[in-house]
mmCIF file of C-alpha atoms in Angstrom:
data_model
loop_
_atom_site.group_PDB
_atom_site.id
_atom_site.type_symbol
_atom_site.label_atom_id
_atom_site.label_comp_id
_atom_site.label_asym_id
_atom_site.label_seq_id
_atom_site.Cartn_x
_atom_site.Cartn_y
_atom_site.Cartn_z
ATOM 1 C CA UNK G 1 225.724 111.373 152.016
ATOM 2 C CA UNK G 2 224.254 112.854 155.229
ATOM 3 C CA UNK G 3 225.964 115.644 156.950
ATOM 4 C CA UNK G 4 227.048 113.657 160.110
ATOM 5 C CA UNK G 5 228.868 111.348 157.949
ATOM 6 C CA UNK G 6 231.084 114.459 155.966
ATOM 7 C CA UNK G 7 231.495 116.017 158.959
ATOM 8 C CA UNK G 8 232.841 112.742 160.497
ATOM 9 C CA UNK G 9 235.413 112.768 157.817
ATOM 10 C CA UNK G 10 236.666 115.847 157.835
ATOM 11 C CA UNK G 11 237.343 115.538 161.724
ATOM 12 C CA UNK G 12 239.608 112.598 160.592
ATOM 13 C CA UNK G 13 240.920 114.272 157.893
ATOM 14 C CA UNK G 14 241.874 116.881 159.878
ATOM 15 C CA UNK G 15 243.398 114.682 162.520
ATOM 16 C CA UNK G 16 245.274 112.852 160.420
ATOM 17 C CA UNK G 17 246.745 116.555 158.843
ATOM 18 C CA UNK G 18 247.672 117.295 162.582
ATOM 19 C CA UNK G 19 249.131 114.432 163.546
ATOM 20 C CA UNK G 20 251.623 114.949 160.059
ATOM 21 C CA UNK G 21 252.659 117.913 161.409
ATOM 22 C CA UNK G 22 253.525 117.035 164.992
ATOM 23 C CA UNK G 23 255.345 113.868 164.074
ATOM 24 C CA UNK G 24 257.119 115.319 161.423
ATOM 25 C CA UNK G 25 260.535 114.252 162.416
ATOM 26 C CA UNK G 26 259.535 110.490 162.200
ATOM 27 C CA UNK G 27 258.324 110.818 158.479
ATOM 28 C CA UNK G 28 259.910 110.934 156.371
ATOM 29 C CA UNK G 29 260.500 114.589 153.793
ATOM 30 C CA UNK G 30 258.591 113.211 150.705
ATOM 31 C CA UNK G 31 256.465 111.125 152.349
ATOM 32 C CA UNK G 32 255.168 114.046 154.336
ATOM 33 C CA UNK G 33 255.269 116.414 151.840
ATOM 34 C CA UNK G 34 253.126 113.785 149.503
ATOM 35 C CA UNK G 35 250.954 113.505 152.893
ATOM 36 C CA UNK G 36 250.484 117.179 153.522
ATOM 37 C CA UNK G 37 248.689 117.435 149.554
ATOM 38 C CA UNK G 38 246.530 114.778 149.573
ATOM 39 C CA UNK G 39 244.968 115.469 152.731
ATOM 40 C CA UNK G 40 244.439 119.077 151.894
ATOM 41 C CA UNK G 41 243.267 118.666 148.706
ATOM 42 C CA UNK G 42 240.748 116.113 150.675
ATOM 43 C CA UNK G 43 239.550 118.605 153.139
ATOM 44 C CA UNK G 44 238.947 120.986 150.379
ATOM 45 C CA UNK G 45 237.082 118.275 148.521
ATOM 46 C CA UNK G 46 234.937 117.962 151.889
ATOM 47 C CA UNK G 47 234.342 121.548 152.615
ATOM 48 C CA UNK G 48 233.387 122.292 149.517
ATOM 49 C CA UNK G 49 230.773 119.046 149.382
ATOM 50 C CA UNK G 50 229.516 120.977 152.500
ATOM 51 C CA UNK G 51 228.853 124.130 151.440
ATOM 52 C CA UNK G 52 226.821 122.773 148.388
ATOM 53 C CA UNK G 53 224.882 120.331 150.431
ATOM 54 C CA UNK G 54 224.132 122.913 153.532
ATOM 55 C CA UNK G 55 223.482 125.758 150.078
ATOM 56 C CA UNK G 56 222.605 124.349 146.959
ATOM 57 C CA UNK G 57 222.260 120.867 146.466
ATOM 58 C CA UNK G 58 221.353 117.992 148.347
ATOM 59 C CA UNK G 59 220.796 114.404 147.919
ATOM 60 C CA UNK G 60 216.945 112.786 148.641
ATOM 61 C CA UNK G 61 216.089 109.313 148.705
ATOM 62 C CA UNK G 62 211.909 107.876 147.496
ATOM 63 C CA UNK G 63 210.756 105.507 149.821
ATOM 64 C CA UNK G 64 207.566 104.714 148.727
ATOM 65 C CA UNK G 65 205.591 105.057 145.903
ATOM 66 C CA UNK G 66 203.808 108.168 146.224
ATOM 67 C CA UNK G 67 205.166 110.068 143.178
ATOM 68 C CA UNK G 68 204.852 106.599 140.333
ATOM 69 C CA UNK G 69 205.539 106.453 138.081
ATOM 70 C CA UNK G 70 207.810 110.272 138.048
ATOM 71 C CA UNK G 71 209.686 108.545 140.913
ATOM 72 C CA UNK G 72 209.953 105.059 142.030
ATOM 73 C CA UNK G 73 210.910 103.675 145.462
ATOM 74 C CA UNK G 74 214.247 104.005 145.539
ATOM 75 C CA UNK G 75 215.083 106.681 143.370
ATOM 76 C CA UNK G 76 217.885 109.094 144.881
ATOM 77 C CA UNK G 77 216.848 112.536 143.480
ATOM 78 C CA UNK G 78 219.092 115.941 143.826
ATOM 79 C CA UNK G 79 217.575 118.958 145.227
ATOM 80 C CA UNK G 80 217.942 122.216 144.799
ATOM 81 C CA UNK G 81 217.763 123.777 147.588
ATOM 82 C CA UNK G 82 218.797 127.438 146.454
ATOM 83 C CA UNK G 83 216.484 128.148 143.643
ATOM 84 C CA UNK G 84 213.359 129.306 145.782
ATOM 85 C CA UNK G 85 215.865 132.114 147.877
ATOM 86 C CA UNK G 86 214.677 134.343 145.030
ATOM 87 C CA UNK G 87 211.840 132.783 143.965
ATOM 88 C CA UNK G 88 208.275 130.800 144.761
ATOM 89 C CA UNK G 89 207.282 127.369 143.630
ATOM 90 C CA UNK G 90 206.039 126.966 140.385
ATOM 91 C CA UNK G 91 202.565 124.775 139.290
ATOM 92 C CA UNK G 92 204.194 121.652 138.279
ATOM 93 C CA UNK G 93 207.645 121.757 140.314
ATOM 94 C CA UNK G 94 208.378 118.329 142.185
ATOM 95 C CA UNK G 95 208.912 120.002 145.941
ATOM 96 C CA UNK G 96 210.858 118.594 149.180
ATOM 97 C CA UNK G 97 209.266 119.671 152.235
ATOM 98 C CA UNK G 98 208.671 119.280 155.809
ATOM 99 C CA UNK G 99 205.238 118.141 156.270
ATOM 100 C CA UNK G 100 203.435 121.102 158.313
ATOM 101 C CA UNK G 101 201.361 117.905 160.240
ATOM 102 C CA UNK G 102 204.190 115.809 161.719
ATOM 103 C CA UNK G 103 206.559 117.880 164.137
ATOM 104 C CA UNK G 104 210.027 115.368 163.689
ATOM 105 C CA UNK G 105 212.007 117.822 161.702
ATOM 106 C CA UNK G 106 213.790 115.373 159.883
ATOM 107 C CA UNK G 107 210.793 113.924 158.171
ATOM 108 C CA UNK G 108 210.874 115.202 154.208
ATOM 109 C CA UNK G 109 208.059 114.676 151.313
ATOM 110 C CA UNK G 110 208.373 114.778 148.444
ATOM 111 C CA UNK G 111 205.222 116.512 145.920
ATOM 112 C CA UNK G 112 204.807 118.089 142.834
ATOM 113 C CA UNK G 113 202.965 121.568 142.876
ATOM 114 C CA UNK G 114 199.461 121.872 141.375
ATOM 115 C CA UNK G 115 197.988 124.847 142.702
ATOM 116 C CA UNK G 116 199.913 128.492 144.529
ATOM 117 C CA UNK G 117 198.415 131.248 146.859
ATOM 118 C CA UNK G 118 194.821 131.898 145.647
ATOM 119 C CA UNK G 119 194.093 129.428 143.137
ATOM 120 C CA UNK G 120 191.014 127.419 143.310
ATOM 121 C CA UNK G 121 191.789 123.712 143.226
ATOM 122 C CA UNK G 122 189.490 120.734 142.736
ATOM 123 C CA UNK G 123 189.343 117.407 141.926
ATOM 124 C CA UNK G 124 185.983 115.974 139.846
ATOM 125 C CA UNK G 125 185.372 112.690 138.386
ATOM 126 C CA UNK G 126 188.734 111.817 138.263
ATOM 127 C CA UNK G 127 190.164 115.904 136.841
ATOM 128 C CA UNK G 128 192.066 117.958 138.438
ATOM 129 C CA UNK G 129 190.723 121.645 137.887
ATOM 130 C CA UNK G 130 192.337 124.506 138.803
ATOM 131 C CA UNK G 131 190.443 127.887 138.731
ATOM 132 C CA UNK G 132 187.570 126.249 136.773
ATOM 133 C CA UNK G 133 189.802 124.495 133.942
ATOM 134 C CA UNK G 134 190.455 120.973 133.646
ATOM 135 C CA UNK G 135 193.934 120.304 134.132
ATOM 136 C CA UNK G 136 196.172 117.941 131.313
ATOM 137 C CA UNK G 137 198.185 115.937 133.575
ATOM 138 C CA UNK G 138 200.235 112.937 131.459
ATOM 139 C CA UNK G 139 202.596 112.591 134.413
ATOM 140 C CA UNK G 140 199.891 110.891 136.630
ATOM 141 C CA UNK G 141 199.785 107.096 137.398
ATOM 142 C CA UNK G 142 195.927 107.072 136.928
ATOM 143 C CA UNK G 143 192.661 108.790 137.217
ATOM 144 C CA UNK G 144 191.877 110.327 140.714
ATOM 145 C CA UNK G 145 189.542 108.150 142.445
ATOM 146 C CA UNK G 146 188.102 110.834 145.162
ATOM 147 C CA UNK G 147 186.722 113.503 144.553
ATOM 148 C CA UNK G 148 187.918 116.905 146.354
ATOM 149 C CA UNK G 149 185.405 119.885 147.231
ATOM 150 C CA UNK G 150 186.737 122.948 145.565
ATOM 151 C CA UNK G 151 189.244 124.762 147.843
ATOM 152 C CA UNK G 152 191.581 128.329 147.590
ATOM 153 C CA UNK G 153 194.592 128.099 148.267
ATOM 154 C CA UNK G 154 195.341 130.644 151.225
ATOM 155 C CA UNK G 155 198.382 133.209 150.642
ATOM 156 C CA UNK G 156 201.723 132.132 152.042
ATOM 157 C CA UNK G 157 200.592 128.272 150.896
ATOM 158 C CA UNK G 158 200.921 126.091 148.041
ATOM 159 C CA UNK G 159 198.453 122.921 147.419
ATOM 160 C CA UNK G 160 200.459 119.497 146.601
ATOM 161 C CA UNK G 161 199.821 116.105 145.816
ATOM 162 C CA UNK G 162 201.582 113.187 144.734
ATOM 163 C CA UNK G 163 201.657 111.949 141.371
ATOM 164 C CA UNK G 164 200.200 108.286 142.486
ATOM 165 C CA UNK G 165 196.759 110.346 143.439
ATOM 166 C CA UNK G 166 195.480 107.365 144.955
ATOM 167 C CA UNK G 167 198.189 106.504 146.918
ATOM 168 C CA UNK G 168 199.447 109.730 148.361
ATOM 169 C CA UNK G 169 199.318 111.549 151.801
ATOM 170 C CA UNK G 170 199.105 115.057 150.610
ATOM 171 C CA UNK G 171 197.373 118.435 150.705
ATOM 172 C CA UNK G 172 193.774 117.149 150.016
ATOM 173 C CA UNK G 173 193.893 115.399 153.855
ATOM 174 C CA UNK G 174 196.381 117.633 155.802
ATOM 175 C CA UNK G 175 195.776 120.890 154.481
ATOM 176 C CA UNK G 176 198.046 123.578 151.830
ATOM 177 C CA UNK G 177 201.864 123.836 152.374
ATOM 178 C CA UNK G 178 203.099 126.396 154.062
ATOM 179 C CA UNK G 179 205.778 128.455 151.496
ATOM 180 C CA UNK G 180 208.329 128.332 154.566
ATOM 181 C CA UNK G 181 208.479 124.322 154.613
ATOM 182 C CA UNK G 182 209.725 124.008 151.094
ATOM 183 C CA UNK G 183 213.383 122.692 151.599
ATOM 184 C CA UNK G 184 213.770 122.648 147.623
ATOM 185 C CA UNK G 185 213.034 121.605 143.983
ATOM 186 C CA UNK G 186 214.084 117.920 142.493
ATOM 187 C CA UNK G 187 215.737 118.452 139.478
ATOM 188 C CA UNK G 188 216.978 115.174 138.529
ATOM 189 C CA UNK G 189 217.302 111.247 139.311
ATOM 190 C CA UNK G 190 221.139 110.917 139.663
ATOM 191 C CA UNK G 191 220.858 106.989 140.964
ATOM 192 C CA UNK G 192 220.146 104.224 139.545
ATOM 193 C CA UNK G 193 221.763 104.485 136.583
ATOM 194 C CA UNK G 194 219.632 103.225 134.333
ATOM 195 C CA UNK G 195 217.164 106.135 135.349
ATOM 196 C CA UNK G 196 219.484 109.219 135.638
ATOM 197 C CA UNK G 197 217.276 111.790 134.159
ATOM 198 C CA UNK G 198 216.586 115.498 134.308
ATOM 199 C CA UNK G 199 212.790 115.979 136.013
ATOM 200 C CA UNK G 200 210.585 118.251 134.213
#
């Protein structure tokens, strides 16, 4: 749910908890008093919701197929958004970001981590390596297609790509991440049903 939309309903709630109060007289005791609880235990219900999605958690929807077959359009993904406050991406983390090439700030990606601050990465017939060492990726839809000249990783970055290699607008054309764009870690499919899972 986006923010605008809790927000919106908290206003009401908090309306319709005012108005309770000033017409008081016209309601009757236990209908009131029955009144009075649910909406407060409703704006609690919001206010917490808030706090986790503005802190800790926060819904993320796939729209295209960039991360197949880990994620498939459509996919709604939580995120957690307070993990990295004491800590730095990890190779292998799926990461939600704000792309360091488009400047609308509400734009997010979505990538999984394959190389941090001063690792070599490069992509050869088809292999990622990183530092030298072919990397054992099962997760991937296929082999890479294009080849990638080798590359460090400067500090305060972190190179990522999309699972679909082939079909993913990533570091390897617009550069490493900037540490400061992460938004978050995905760390698990909560819709549709048939795919709730925890990501790995």
């Amino acid at each position: 749910m986006k923010e605008i939309y809790l927000i919106s309903i908290l206003y009401l709630l908090a309306a319709a908890r005012l108005l309770t109060s000033l017409f008081r007289k016209r309601i009757p005791c236990t209908l009131r008093s029955h009144l009075k609880e649910y909406l407060d235990s409703f704006m609690m219900a919001g206010m917490t919701a808030m706090l986790l999605i503005t802190y800790v958690a926060r819904s993320f929807y796939i729209p295209s197929e960039s991360m197949l077959p880990t994620l498939l359009v459509n996919d709604y993904i939580l995120v957690n958004r307070f993990v990295y406050v004491f800590s730095e991406p990890s190779r292998g983390d799926i990461v939600v970001f704000h792309p360091p090439h488009i400047q609308d700030s509400e734009t997010n990606f979505i990538k999984r981590v394959v190389a941090l601050e001063n690792d070599v990465v490069e992509v050869s017939d088809g292999i990622l390596y990183l530092n030298g060492a072919p990397q054992n990726e099962p997760f991937i839809k296929e082999a890479i297609e294009k080849d990638f000249h080798a590359y460090r990783v400067p500090p305060g970055h972190i190179f990522v790509m999309g699972d679909n290699r082939n079909n993913s607008d990533d570091s390897r054309y617009w550069g490493p991440l900037p540490l400061k764009n992460v938004q978050g870690k995905a760390f698990v499919i909560f819709w549709p049903f048939h795919r709730i899972r925890h990501l790995r």
